Amino acid sequence: MNYQEIFEKISDELKDFEQIGQVAAYIPALAKANPNSFGMYLVTEEGHEYAHGDTDTPFSIQSISKVLSLVYAFKLVGTDLWKRVGVEPSGSPFNSLVQLEYEQGIPRNPLINAGAIVICDILLSHLNEPYDNFIAFVRELAGNSGIDYSSKTAESEKACGFKNNAHINLMKSFGNIENDVEEVLDFYFHLCSIEMSCKDLAQTFMFLARSGKNPLNGKQVLSARETKRINAIMLLCGFYDEAGEFAFKVGLPGKSGVGGGIVAIYPDQYSIAVWSPGLNSKGNSSKGIKALEIFTTITQSNVFGPSPIFDELEYE
Ligand code: GLN
């Protein structure tokens, strides 16, 4: 497969893409992002790598970190995790409060804000040096010791994090938060603030395409059984109320963040990251989704089965 050529074709096709969307201005630090940035990076099972566009520029991964914190918590507490957070798609926006009261403070899944906040609470209860331990975990997956939190972005989000405050206080009232709410939220905002490039991101998620094994050092991060569960959660919950549409059009487990990044994996084959900061109304990268839709259509790589392309309109 000539992936480089496919990247050129996608970039060409999306050159005048009109529905580029809006950057996430509700977090002041993210409002400065350049909506025209665009990068795609692919890491394959054989260890080949393909880059197109802005693939070395670090950006705020935001909710993509929710998968990494989930993995870390799953390693620490195993299936006890599911007493504190569910595995059902929410069908509602990432920051919606509505279900949380009906469901007695147990978030629908770990990839919406409420779920990720509970995961942060679990990490704080189990780690001696949560900030250091977590970033070390991410750096090892990425093979990049330069990856870090952005305190600036975390502070900026904290200053207007009223909705996340509402989430955590509601969960605390139901007894689903053990630690101090301020401490948990600070940790949550820092996890969201981690900066990575497309290259780092594709590499970091490669273990989920390889039955849990980090290809850089051969270490088993999760068992194959645990890995397939994380991938199932990404497929069903990774794009909030657009998860169905992403499965329908792209057909891979993946995760987005309001920094405009998306990462997706094709089991036993590859990990791919795209970055375009313009978001659609669901808070997912608009051009990023389109690029992945074209990519998985041309390469016939999706978890539901290949289908030959008959004409250019096939991925419309
Ligand atoms: N930090 C963001 C928030 O809590 C993350 C949202 C996202 O990337 N979808 O609102």
GROMACS .gro file of C-alpha atoms and ligand atoms in nm:
model
  326
    1MET     CA    1   0.000   0.000   0.000
    2ASN     CA    2   0.142   0.338  -0.096
    3TYR     CA    3   0.041   0.526   0.215
    4GLN     CA    4   0.241   0.834   0.123
    5GLU     CA    5   0.050   0.870  -0.200
    6ILE     CA    6  -0.279   0.817  -0.017
    7PHE     CA    7  -0.189   1.099   0.227
    8GLU     CA    8  -0.115   1.330  -0.069
    9LYS     CA    9  -0.449   1.241  -0.225
   10ILE     CA   10  -0.640   1.310   0.097
   11SER     CA   11  -0.463   1.639   0.153
   12ASP     CA   12  -0.531   1.740  -0.205
   13GLU     CA   13  -0.894   1.648  -0.183
   14LEU     CA   14  -0.940   1.840   0.144
   15LYS     CA   15  -0.736   2.143   0.037
   16ASP     CA   16  -1.047   2.359   0.002
   17PHE     CA   17  -1.247   2.180   0.271
   18GLU     CA   18  -1.514   2.426   0.377
   19GLN     CA   19  -1.665   2.280   0.694
   20ILE     CA   20  -1.340   2.325   0.885
   21GLY     CA   21  -1.530   2.429   1.200
   22GLN     CA   22  -1.433   2.640   1.500
   23VAL     CA   23  -1.142   2.608   1.740
   24ALA     CA   24  -1.234   2.532   2.105
   25ALA     CA   25  -1.264   2.888   2.233
   26TYR     CA   26  -1.427   2.782   2.563
   27ILE     CA   27  -1.074   2.706   2.687
   28PRO     CA   28  -0.897   3.041   2.632
   29ALA     CA   29  -0.555   2.879   2.577
   30LEU     CA   30  -0.695   2.674   2.288
   31ALA     CA   31  -0.861   2.971   2.117
   32LYS     CA   32  -0.520   3.070   1.977
   33ALA     CA   33  -0.481   2.751   1.771
   34ASN     CA   34  -0.437   2.796   1.396
   35PRO     CA   35  -0.743   2.641   1.229
   36ASN     CA   36  -0.538   2.572   0.915
   37SER     CA   37  -0.292   2.336   1.083
   38PHE     CA   38  -0.323   1.986   0.943
   39GLY     CA   39  -0.119   1.673   0.998
   40MET     CA   40  -0.153   1.297   0.949
   41TYR     CA   41   0.082   1.032   1.084
   42LEU     CA   42   0.067   0.656   1.041
   43VAL     CA   43   0.264   0.386   1.223
   44THR     CA   44   0.223   0.034   1.085
   45GLU     CA   45   0.256  -0.308   1.243
   46GLU     CA   46   0.584  -0.359   1.055
   47GLY     CA   47   0.717  -0.042   1.213
   48HIS     CA   48   0.695   0.175   0.902
   49GLU     CA   49   0.600   0.538   0.951
   50TYR     CA   50   0.437   0.787   0.714
   51ALA     CA   51   0.395   1.160   0.772
   52HIS     CA   52   0.207   1.439   0.602
   53GLY     CA   53   0.179   1.806   0.705
   54ASP     CA   54   0.223   1.937   1.060
   55THR     CA   55   0.316   1.609   1.223
   56ASP     CA   56   0.589   1.736   1.456
   57THR     CA   57   0.400   2.028   1.611
   58PRO     CA   58   0.281   1.952   1.967
   59PHE     CA   59  -0.083   2.033   2.036
   60SER     CA   60  -0.315   1.991   2.335
   61ILE     CA   61  -0.443   1.633   2.330
   62GLN     CA   62  -0.733   1.714   2.567
   63SER     CA   63  -0.980   1.423   2.589
   64ILE     CA   64  -0.749   1.185   2.406
   65SER     CA   65  -0.573   1.157   2.742
   66LYS     CA   66  -0.893   0.996   2.877
   67VAL     CA   67  -0.797   0.669   2.706
   68LEU     CA   68  -0.450   0.675   2.860
   69SER     CA   69  -0.581   0.746   3.211
   70LEU     CA   70  -0.840   0.471   3.165
   71VAL     CA   71  -0.566   0.225   3.067
   72TYR     CA   72  -0.355   0.325   3.366
   73ALA     CA   73  -0.647   0.290   3.610
   74PHE     CA   74  -0.748  -0.043   3.454
   75LYS     CA   75  -0.393  -0.170   3.514
   76LEU     CA   76  -0.411  -0.060   3.877
   77VAL     CA   77  -0.756  -0.176   3.985
   78GLY     CA   78  -0.871  -0.424   3.716
   79THR     CA   79  -1.240  -0.498   3.681
   80ASP     CA   80  -1.325  -0.318   4.008
   81LEU     CA   81  -1.313  -0.013   3.786
   82TRP     CA   82  -1.659  -0.093   3.650
   83LYS     CA   83  -1.815  -0.038   3.994
   84ARG     CA   84  -1.733   0.332   3.959
   85VAL     CA   85  -1.793   0.395   3.587
   86GLY     CA   86  -1.999   0.226   3.312
   87VAL     CA   87  -1.916   0.113   2.959
   88GLU     CA   88  -2.226   0.231   2.773
   89PRO     CA   89  -2.224   0.498   2.503
   90SER     CA   90  -2.377   0.818   2.638
   91GLY     CA   91  -2.538   0.949   2.321
   92SER     CA   92  -2.490   1.294   2.470
   93PRO     CA   93  -2.221   1.564   2.460
   94PHE     CA   94  -1.889   1.505   2.641
   95ASN     CA   95  -1.977   1.756   2.912
   96SER     CA   96  -2.347   1.681   2.956
   97LEU     CA   97  -2.472   1.667   3.317
   98VAL     CA   98  -2.817   1.528   3.244
   99GLN     CA   99  -2.758   1.151   3.280
  100LEU     CA  100  -2.536   1.186   3.583
  101GLU     CA  101  -2.814   1.266   3.825
  102TYR     CA  102  -3.051   1.000   3.691
  103GLU     CA  103  -2.771   0.745   3.716
  104GLN     CA  104  -2.677   0.831   4.075
  105GLY     CA  105  -2.335   0.977   4.004
  106ILE     CA  106  -2.203   0.676   3.808
  107PRO     CA  107  -2.086   0.814   3.471
  108ARG     CA  108  -2.194   0.626   3.159
  109ASN     CA  109  -1.837   0.563   3.044
  110PRO     CA  110  -1.476   0.668   3.110
  111LEU     CA  111  -1.443   0.879   2.795
  112ILE     CA  112  -1.692   1.153   2.881
  113ASN     CA  113  -1.577   1.423   3.124
  114ALA     CA  114  -1.755   1.280   3.430
  115GLY     CA  115  -1.608   0.935   3.367
  116ALA     CA  116  -1.257   1.070   3.319
  117ILE     CA  117  -1.287   1.270   3.641
  118VAL     CA  118  -1.373   0.950   3.833
  119ILE     CA  119  -1.071   0.784   3.671
  120CYS     CA  120  -0.853   1.073   3.793
  121ASP     CA  121  -0.991   1.021   4.144
  122ILE     CA  122  -0.895   0.650   4.125
  123LEU     CA  123  -0.544   0.738   4.006
  124LEU     CA  124  -0.498   0.987   4.289
  125SER     CA  125  -0.601   0.721   4.542
  126HIS     CA  126  -0.354   0.464   4.405
  127LEU     CA  127  -0.044   0.654   4.297
  128ASN     CA  128   0.223   0.804   4.521
  129GLU     CA  129   0.335   1.058   4.264
  130PRO     CA  130   0.033   1.081   4.032
  131TYR     CA  131   0.165   1.361   3.808
  132ASP     CA  132   0.511   1.207   3.768
  133ASN     CA  133   0.385   0.850   3.740
  134PHE     CA  134   0.132   0.937   3.474
  135ILE     CA  135   0.359   1.143   3.253
  136ALA     CA  136   0.630   0.874   3.279
  137PHE     CA  137   0.373   0.620   3.155
  138VAL     CA  138   0.283   0.840   2.857
  139ARG     CA  139   0.647   0.914   2.771
  140GLU     CA  140   0.730   0.545   2.768
  141LEU     CA  141   0.442   0.468   2.532
  142ALA     CA  142   0.540   0.754   2.301
  143GLY     CA  143   0.914   0.689   2.322
  144ASN     CA  144   0.956   1.061   2.382
  145SER     CA  145   1.086   1.189   2.714
  146GLY     CA  146   1.005   1.549   2.612
  147ILE     CA  147   0.627   1.507   2.641
  148ASP     CA  148   0.480   1.718   2.919
  149TYR     CA  149   0.178   1.886   3.075
  150SER     CA  150   0.108   2.247   2.981
  151SER     CA  151   0.042   2.425   3.310
  152LYS     CA  152  -0.067   2.726   3.108
  153THR     CA  153  -0.346   2.532   2.937
  154ALA     CA  154  -0.444   2.359   3.263
  155GLU     CA  155  -0.468   2.694   3.445
  156SER     CA  156  -0.661   2.847   3.159
  157GLU     CA  157  -0.915   2.565   3.169
  158LYS     CA  158  -0.936   2.575   3.548
  159ALA     CA  159  -1.022   2.945   3.541
  160CYS     CA  160  -1.343   2.869   3.351
  161GLY     CA  161  -1.403   2.505   3.443
  162PHE     CA  162  -1.747   2.566   3.592
  163LYS     CA  163  -1.914   2.272   3.419
  164ASN     CA  164  -1.646   2.026   3.528
  165ASN     CA  165  -1.684   2.165   3.880
  166ALA     CA  166  -2.054   2.087   3.860
  167HIS     CA  167  -1.976   1.729   3.747
  168ILE     CA  168  -1.735   1.654   4.026
  169ASN     CA  169  -1.951   1.808   4.299
  170LEU     CA  170  -2.253   1.610   4.184
  171MET     CA  171  -2.049   1.288   4.188
  172LYS     CA  172  -1.903   1.374   4.529
  173SER     CA  173  -2.259   1.415   4.663
  174PHE     CA  174  -2.336   1.061   4.541
  175GLY     CA  175  -2.022   0.924   4.709
  176ASN     CA  176  -1.836   0.849   4.384
  177ILE     CA  177  -1.536   1.078   4.451
  178GLU     CA  178  -1.291   0.985   4.730
  179ASN     CA  179  -1.042   1.272   4.716
  180ASP     CA  180  -1.063   1.646   4.753
  181VAL     CA  181  -1.257   1.786   4.454
  182GLU     CA  182  -1.000   2.061   4.384
  183GLU     CA  183  -0.715   1.811   4.375
  184VAL     CA  184  -0.899   1.575   4.142
  185LEU     CA  185  -1.000   1.854   3.904
  186ASP     CA  186  -0.646   1.992   3.895
  187PHE     CA  187  -0.518   1.650   3.796
  188TYR     CA  188  -0.793   1.617   3.534
  189PHE     CA  189  -0.709   1.956   3.379
  190HIS     CA  190  -0.339   1.863   3.371
  191LEU     CA  191  -0.410   1.534   3.196
  192CYS     CA  192  -0.613   1.721   2.933
  193SER     CA  193  -0.330   1.973   2.891
  194ILE     CA  194  -0.067   1.719   2.780
  195GLU     CA  195   0.090   1.820   2.449
  196MET     CA  196   0.193   1.579   2.176
  197SER     CA  197   0.249   1.583   1.804
  198CYS     CA  198   0.067   1.357   1.557
  199LYS     CA  199   0.382   1.146   1.546
  200ASP     CA  200   0.384   1.101   1.927
  201LEU     CA  201   0.014   1.028   1.932
  202ALA     CA  202   0.020   0.757   1.665
  203GLN     CA  203   0.317   0.594   1.840
  204THR     CA  204   0.156   0.618   2.186
  205PHE     CA  205  -0.158   0.433   2.076
  206MET     CA  206   0.026   0.161   1.886
  207PHE     CA  207   0.002  -0.080   2.183
  208LEU     CA  208  -0.376  -0.086   2.138
  209ALA     CA  209  -0.326  -0.209   1.781
  210ARG     CA  210  -0.082  -0.475   1.904
  211SER     CA  211  -0.284  -0.665   2.163
  212GLY     CA  212  -0.146  -0.452   2.444
  213LYS     CA  213   0.225  -0.469   2.365
  214ASN     CA  214   0.437  -0.154   2.342
  215PRO     CA  215   0.632  -0.212   2.019
  216LEU     CA  216   0.913   0.019   2.132
  217ASN     CA  217   1.027  -0.194   2.426
  218GLY     CA  218   0.825  -0.516   2.397
  219LYS     CA  219   0.653  -0.455   2.733
  220GLN     CA  220   0.296  -0.581   2.773
  221VAL     CA  221   0.102  -0.269   2.880
  222LEU     CA  222  -0.230  -0.455   2.904
  223SER     CA  223  -0.325  -0.815   2.832
  224ALA     CA  224  -0.485  -0.889   2.494
  225ARG     CA  225  -0.818  -0.941   2.674
  226GLU     CA  226  -0.797  -0.604   2.845
  227THR     CA  227  -0.687  -0.435   2.524
  228LYS     CA  228  -0.991  -0.548   2.328
  229ARG     CA  229  -1.212  -0.399   2.601
  230ILE     CA  230  -1.040  -0.060   2.576
  231ASN     CA  231  -1.083  -0.072   2.199
  232ALA     CA  232  -1.452  -0.156   2.240
  233ILE     CA  233  -1.497   0.144   2.468
  234MET     CA  234  -1.320   0.369   2.215
  235LEU     CA  235  -1.544   0.248   1.934
  236LEU     CA  236  -1.864   0.301   2.132
  237CYS     CA  237  -1.775   0.611   2.331
  238GLY     CA  238  -1.471   0.779   2.176
  239PHE     CA  239  -1.669   1.047   1.992
  240TYR     CA  240  -1.959   1.104   2.236
  241ASP     CA  241  -2.280   1.174   2.046
  242GLU     CA  242  -2.094   1.127   1.719
  243ALA     CA  243  -1.963   0.777   1.801
  244GLY     CA  244  -2.221   0.614   1.574
  245GLU     CA  245  -2.135   0.842   1.286
  246PHE     CA  246  -1.761   0.779   1.332
  247ALA     CA  247  -1.817   0.401   1.331
  248PHE     CA  248  -2.043   0.441   1.027
  249LYS     CA  249  -1.802   0.653   0.825
  250VAL     CA  250  -1.455   0.563   0.954
  251GLY     CA  251  -1.510   0.223   1.113
  252LEU     CA  252  -1.224   0.215   1.365
  253PRO     CA  253  -1.191   0.249   1.743
  254GLY     CA  254  -1.059   0.597   1.812
  255LYS     CA  255  -1.059   0.901   2.033
  256SER     CA  256  -1.086   1.274   1.976
  257GLY     CA  257  -1.001   1.581   2.181
  258VAL     CA  258  -1.109   1.943   2.160
  259GLY     CA  259  -0.751   2.036   2.066
  260GLY     CA  260  -0.843   1.895   1.722
  261GLY     CA  261  -0.655   1.568   1.748
  262ILE     CA  262  -0.795   1.225   1.663
  263VAL     CA  263  -0.619   0.892   1.699
  264ALA     CA  264  -0.758   0.565   1.565
  265ILE     CA  265  -0.627   0.211   1.555
  266TYR     CA  266  -0.679  -0.084   1.322
  267PRO     CA  267  -0.602  -0.399   1.524
  268ASP     CA  268  -0.290  -0.585   1.405
  269GLN     CA  269  -0.230  -0.325   1.135
  270TYR     CA  270  -0.175   0.036   1.231
  271SER     CA  271  -0.227   0.341   1.447
  272ILE     CA  272  -0.309   0.673   1.280
  273ALA     CA  273  -0.324   1.026   1.420
  274VAL     CA  274  -0.468   1.336   1.254
  275TRP     CA  275  -0.476   1.695   1.372
  276SER     CA  276  -0.690   1.982   1.250
  277PRO     CA  277  -0.808   2.223   1.526
  278GLY     CA  278  -1.143   2.321   1.370
  279LEU     CA  279  -1.423   2.136   1.551
  280ASN     CA  280  -1.772   2.041   1.442
  281SER     CA  281  -2.076   2.094   1.664
  282LYS     CA  282  -2.000   1.772   1.856
  283GLY     CA  283  -1.654   1.894   1.954
  284ASN     CA  284  -1.467   1.660   1.717
  285SER     CA  285  -1.218   1.766   1.449
  286SER     CA  286  -1.421   1.824   1.138
  287LYS     CA  287  -1.147   1.786   0.877
  288GLY     CA  288  -0.982   1.513   1.086
  289ILE     CA  289  -1.290   1.291   1.063
  290LYS     CA  290  -1.322   1.352   0.689
  291ALA     CA  291  -0.954   1.267   0.636
  292LEU     CA  292  -0.992   0.941   0.827
  293GLU     CA  293  -1.308   0.855   0.640
  294ILE     CA  294  -1.124   0.887   0.309
  295PHE     CA  295  -0.821   0.700   0.446
  296THR     CA  296  -1.012   0.395   0.568
  297THR     CA  297  -1.220   0.387   0.251
  298ILE     CA  298  -0.923   0.392   0.015
  299THR     CA  299  -0.724   0.145   0.225
  300GLN     CA  300  -1.034  -0.067   0.293
  301SER     CA  301  -0.931  -0.090   0.653
  302ASN     CA  302  -1.212  -0.086   0.904
  303VAL     CA  303  -1.324  -0.331   1.170
  304PHE     CA  304  -1.654  -0.410   0.993
  305GLY     CA  305  -1.518  -0.559   0.669
  306PRO     CA  306  -1.360  -0.437   0.347
  307SER     CA  307  -1.559  -0.307   0.052
  308PRO     CA  308  -1.414  -0.225  -0.289
  309ILE     CA  309  -1.435   0.137  -0.402
  310PHE     CA  310  -1.635   0.168  -0.722
  311ASP     CA  311  -1.599   0.536  -0.783
  312GLU     CA  312  -1.487   0.860  -0.627
  313LEU     CA  313  -1.829   0.915  -0.468
  314GLU     CA  314  -1.803   0.604  -0.257
  315TYR     CA  315  -1.685   0.794   0.048
  316GLU     CA  316  -1.938   1.074   0.016
  317GLN     N1  317  -1.058   1.954   2.885
  317GLN     C1  318  -1.177   1.945   2.807
  317GLN     C2  319  -1.300   1.960   2.896
  317GLN     O1  320  -1.300   1.913   3.006
  317GLN     C3  321  -1.177   1.815   2.733
  317GLN     C4  322  -1.296   1.801   2.640
  317GLN     C5  323  -1.267   1.723   2.513
  317GLN     O2  324  -1.153   1.718   2.462
  317GLN     N2  325  -1.372   1.673   2.453
  317GLN     O3  326  -1.396   2.020   2.860
   0.00000   0.00000   0.00000
